[in-house]
Amino acid sequence: MEEKDKALSFDYAFLDKLIVGIGEVSQITSLPTRQIRYWEEKGIIKSLTEAEGKNRRYDYENIKKILLIKELIDEGYTLDAAASKIQNRINTIEETLKKLKSQ
């Protein structure tokens, strides 16, 4: 991986602006759009679109969450177990960052 590509994962200004439709998320994650909708219905991920019937759009955080959950499912976890494990990781990271920020 080139240095230029590596820096992209830490380009927070870019990642904050990254919002893509469900079709693009499907391409990125190799999951069918129907499965992405199902995960949203279960509350595992959340689209940025509030109105019913509008095109679903997702941010970097949701895309990353989908990829991490998919990886655990590929390793044999159930969807619920994988989603719970990833949410626990996210919570731990957020708590740690809050502690660091307050120091």
PDB file of C-alpha atoms in Angstrom:
ATOM      1  CA  MET A   1       0.000   0.000   0.000  1.00  0.00           C
ATOM      2  CA  GLU A   2       1.378   3.346  -1.012  1.00  0.00           C
ATOM      3  CA  GLU A   3       1.820   6.112   1.556  1.00  0.00           C
ATOM      4  CA  LYS A   4      -0.789   8.201  -0.284  1.00  0.00           C
ATOM      5  CA  ASP A   5      -3.427   5.433   0.063  1.00  0.00           C
ATOM      6  CA  LYS A   6      -2.585   4.814   3.713  1.00  0.00           C
ATOM      7  CA  ALA A   7      -3.223   8.430   4.646  1.00  0.00           C
ATOM      8  CA  LEU A   8      -6.785   8.222   3.306  1.00  0.00           C
ATOM      9  CA  SER A   9      -7.883   6.084   6.273  1.00  0.00           C
ATOM     10  CA  PHE A  10      -6.937   8.961   8.558  1.00  0.00           C
ATOM     11  CA  ASP A  11      -8.352  11.749   6.398  1.00  0.00           C
ATOM     12  CA  TYR A  12     -11.185  12.553   8.787  1.00  0.00           C
ATOM     13  CA  ALA A  13     -12.424  15.541   6.770  1.00  0.00           C
ATOM     14  CA  PHE A  14     -12.917  13.243   3.773  1.00  0.00           C
ATOM     15  CA  LEU A  15     -14.460  10.445   5.843  1.00  0.00           C
ATOM     16  CA  ASP A  16     -16.939  12.872   7.443  1.00  0.00           C
ATOM     17  CA  LYS A  17     -18.145  13.843   3.950  1.00  0.00           C
ATOM     18  CA  LEU A  18     -18.317  10.277   2.618  1.00  0.00           C
ATOM     19  CA  ILE A  19     -21.994   9.495   2.142  1.00  0.00           C
ATOM     20  CA  VAL A  20     -23.079   6.951  -0.433  1.00  0.00           C
ATOM     21  CA  GLY A  21     -26.286   5.321  -1.569  1.00  0.00           C
ATOM     22  CA  ILE A  22     -27.326   1.776  -0.806  1.00  0.00           C
ATOM     23  CA  GLY A  23     -26.225   0.603  -4.261  1.00  0.00           C
ATOM     24  CA  GLU A  24     -22.691   1.833  -3.690  1.00  0.00           C
ATOM     25  CA  VAL A  25     -22.653   0.278  -0.220  1.00  0.00           C
ATOM     26  CA  SER A  26     -23.712  -2.994  -1.817  1.00  0.00           C
ATOM     27  CA  GLN A  27     -20.806  -2.752  -4.272  1.00  0.00           C
ATOM     28  CA  ILE A  28     -18.299  -1.833  -1.550  1.00  0.00           C
ATOM     29  CA  THR A  29     -19.383  -4.566   0.867  1.00  0.00           C
ATOM     30  CA  SER A  30     -20.488  -7.255  -1.619  1.00  0.00           C
ATOM     31  CA  LEU A  31     -23.789  -7.551   0.257  1.00  0.00           C
ATOM     32  CA  PRO A  32     -27.127  -7.456  -1.557  1.00  0.00           C
ATOM     33  CA  THR A  33     -29.172  -4.314  -0.976  1.00  0.00           C
ATOM     34  CA  ARG A  34     -31.937  -6.478   0.496  1.00  0.00           C
ATOM     35  CA  GLN A  35     -29.558  -7.697   3.195  1.00  0.00           C
ATOM     36  CA  ILE A  36     -28.432  -4.140   3.962  1.00  0.00           C
ATOM     37  CA  ARG A  37     -32.081  -3.108   4.346  1.00  0.00           C
ATOM     38  CA  TYR A  38     -32.654  -6.081   6.669  1.00  0.00           C
ATOM     39  CA  TRP A  39     -29.714  -5.067   8.858  1.00  0.00           C
ATOM     40  CA  GLU A  40     -31.173  -1.572   9.039  1.00  0.00           C
ATOM     41  CA  GLU A  41     -34.610  -2.925   9.981  1.00  0.00           C
ATOM     42  CA  LYS A  42     -32.936  -4.855  12.812  1.00  0.00           C
ATOM     43  CA  GLY A  43     -31.252  -1.658  14.030  1.00  0.00           C
ATOM     44  CA  ILE A  44     -27.714  -2.879  13.324  1.00  0.00           C
ATOM     45  CA  ILE A  45     -26.974   0.002  10.964  1.00  0.00           C
ATOM     46  CA  LYS A  46     -28.759   3.296  10.368  1.00  0.00           C
ATOM     47  CA  SER A  47     -29.195   5.176   7.125  1.00  0.00           C
ATOM     48  CA  LEU A  48     -28.981   8.939   7.087  1.00  0.00           C
ATOM     49  CA  THR A  49     -32.335   9.086   5.290  1.00  0.00           C
ATOM     50  CA  GLU A  50     -35.254   9.617   7.623  1.00  0.00           C
ATOM     51  CA  ALA A  51     -38.173   9.791   5.182  1.00  0.00           C
ATOM     52  CA  GLU A  52     -39.776   6.554   4.009  1.00  0.00           C
ATOM     53  CA  GLY A  53     -39.376   5.915   0.298  1.00  0.00           C
ATOM     54  CA  LYS A  54     -36.261   8.047  -0.039  1.00  0.00           C
ATOM     55  CA  ASN A  55     -32.996   6.540  -1.237  1.00  0.00           C
ATOM     56  CA  ARG A  56     -31.035   5.173   1.670  1.00  0.00           C
ATOM     57  CA  ARG A  57     -27.651   6.828   2.212  1.00  0.00           C
ATOM     58  CA  TYR A  58     -24.902   5.653   4.532  1.00  0.00           C
ATOM     59  CA  ASP A  59     -21.828   7.207   6.060  1.00  0.00           C
ATOM     60  CA  TYR A  60     -18.330   5.855   6.644  1.00  0.00           C
ATOM     61  CA  GLU A  61     -19.165   4.612  10.137  1.00  0.00           C
ATOM     62  CA  ASN A  62     -22.001   2.428   8.851  1.00  0.00           C
ATOM     63  CA  ILE A  63     -19.941   1.093   5.940  1.00  0.00           C
ATOM     64  CA  LYS A  64     -17.107   0.171   8.288  1.00  0.00           C
ATOM     65  CA  LYS A  65     -19.566  -1.478  10.675  1.00  0.00           C
ATOM     66  CA  ILE A  66     -21.031  -3.536   7.821  1.00  0.00           C
ATOM     67  CA  LEU A  67     -17.579  -4.698   6.722  1.00  0.00           C
ATOM     68  CA  LEU A  68     -16.561  -5.681  10.265  1.00  0.00           C
ATOM     69  CA  ILE A  69     -19.809  -7.582  10.883  1.00  0.00           C
ATOM     70  CA  LYS A  70     -19.510  -9.317   7.507  1.00  0.00           C
ATOM     71  CA  GLU A  71     -15.979 -10.416   8.419  1.00  0.00           C
ATOM     72  CA  LEU A  72     -17.212 -11.975  11.678  1.00  0.00           C
ATOM     73  CA  ILE A  73     -20.110 -13.684   9.899  1.00  0.00           C
ATOM     74  CA  ASP A  74     -17.598 -15.146   7.437  1.00  0.00           C
ATOM     75  CA  GLU A  75     -15.703 -16.494  10.466  1.00  0.00           C
ATOM     76  CA  GLY A  76     -18.834 -18.266  11.729  1.00  0.00           C
ATOM     77  CA  TYR A  77     -20.562 -15.753  14.004  1.00  0.00           C
ATOM     78  CA  THR A  78     -24.312 -15.262  13.771  1.00  0.00           C
ATOM     79  CA  LEU A  79     -25.526 -11.852  12.646  1.00  0.00           C
ATOM     80  CA  ASP A  80     -26.716 -10.934  16.140  1.00  0.00           C
ATOM     81  CA  ALA A  81     -23.487 -12.109  17.801  1.00  0.00           C
ATOM     82  CA  ALA A  82     -21.338 -10.287  15.240  1.00  0.00           C
ATOM     83  CA  ALA A  83     -23.367  -7.071  15.563  1.00  0.00           C
ATOM     84  CA  SER A  84     -23.147  -7.222  19.359  1.00  0.00           C
ATOM     85  CA  LYS A  85     -19.393  -7.826  19.293  1.00  0.00           C
ATOM     86  CA  ILE A  86     -18.804  -4.895  16.923  1.00  0.00           C
ATOM     87  CA  GLN A  87     -21.057  -2.576  18.958  1.00  0.00           C
ATOM     88  CA  ASN A  88     -19.119  -3.495  22.107  1.00  0.00           C
ATOM     89  CA  ARG A  89     -15.860  -2.682  20.301  1.00  0.00           C
ATOM     90  CA  ILE A  90     -17.228   0.666  19.138  1.00  0.00           C
ATOM     91  CA  ASN A  91     -18.398   1.489  22.677  1.00  0.00           C
ATOM     92  CA  THR A  92     -14.992   0.589  24.149  1.00  0.00           C
ATOM     93  CA  ILE A  93     -13.174   2.726  21.581  1.00  0.00           C
ATOM     94  CA  GLU A  94     -15.505   5.684  22.183  1.00  0.00           C
ATOM     95  CA  GLU A  95     -15.091   5.431  25.967  1.00  0.00           C
ATOM     96  CA  THR A  96     -11.313   5.271  25.613  1.00  0.00           C
ATOM     97  CA  LEU A  97     -11.245   8.288  23.310  1.00  0.00           C
ATOM     98  CA  LYS A  98     -13.447  10.272  25.726  1.00  0.00           C
ATOM     99  CA  LYS A  99     -11.039   9.474  28.577  1.00  0.00           C
ATOM    100  CA  LEU A 100      -8.057  10.527  26.498  1.00  0.00           C
ATOM    101  CA  LYS A 101      -9.788  13.737  25.448  1.00  0.00           C
ATOM    102  CA  SER A 102     -10.599  14.696  29.030  1.00  0.00           C
ATOM    103  CA  GLN A 103      -6.992  14.304  30.205  1.00  0.00           C
TER     104      GLN A 103
END
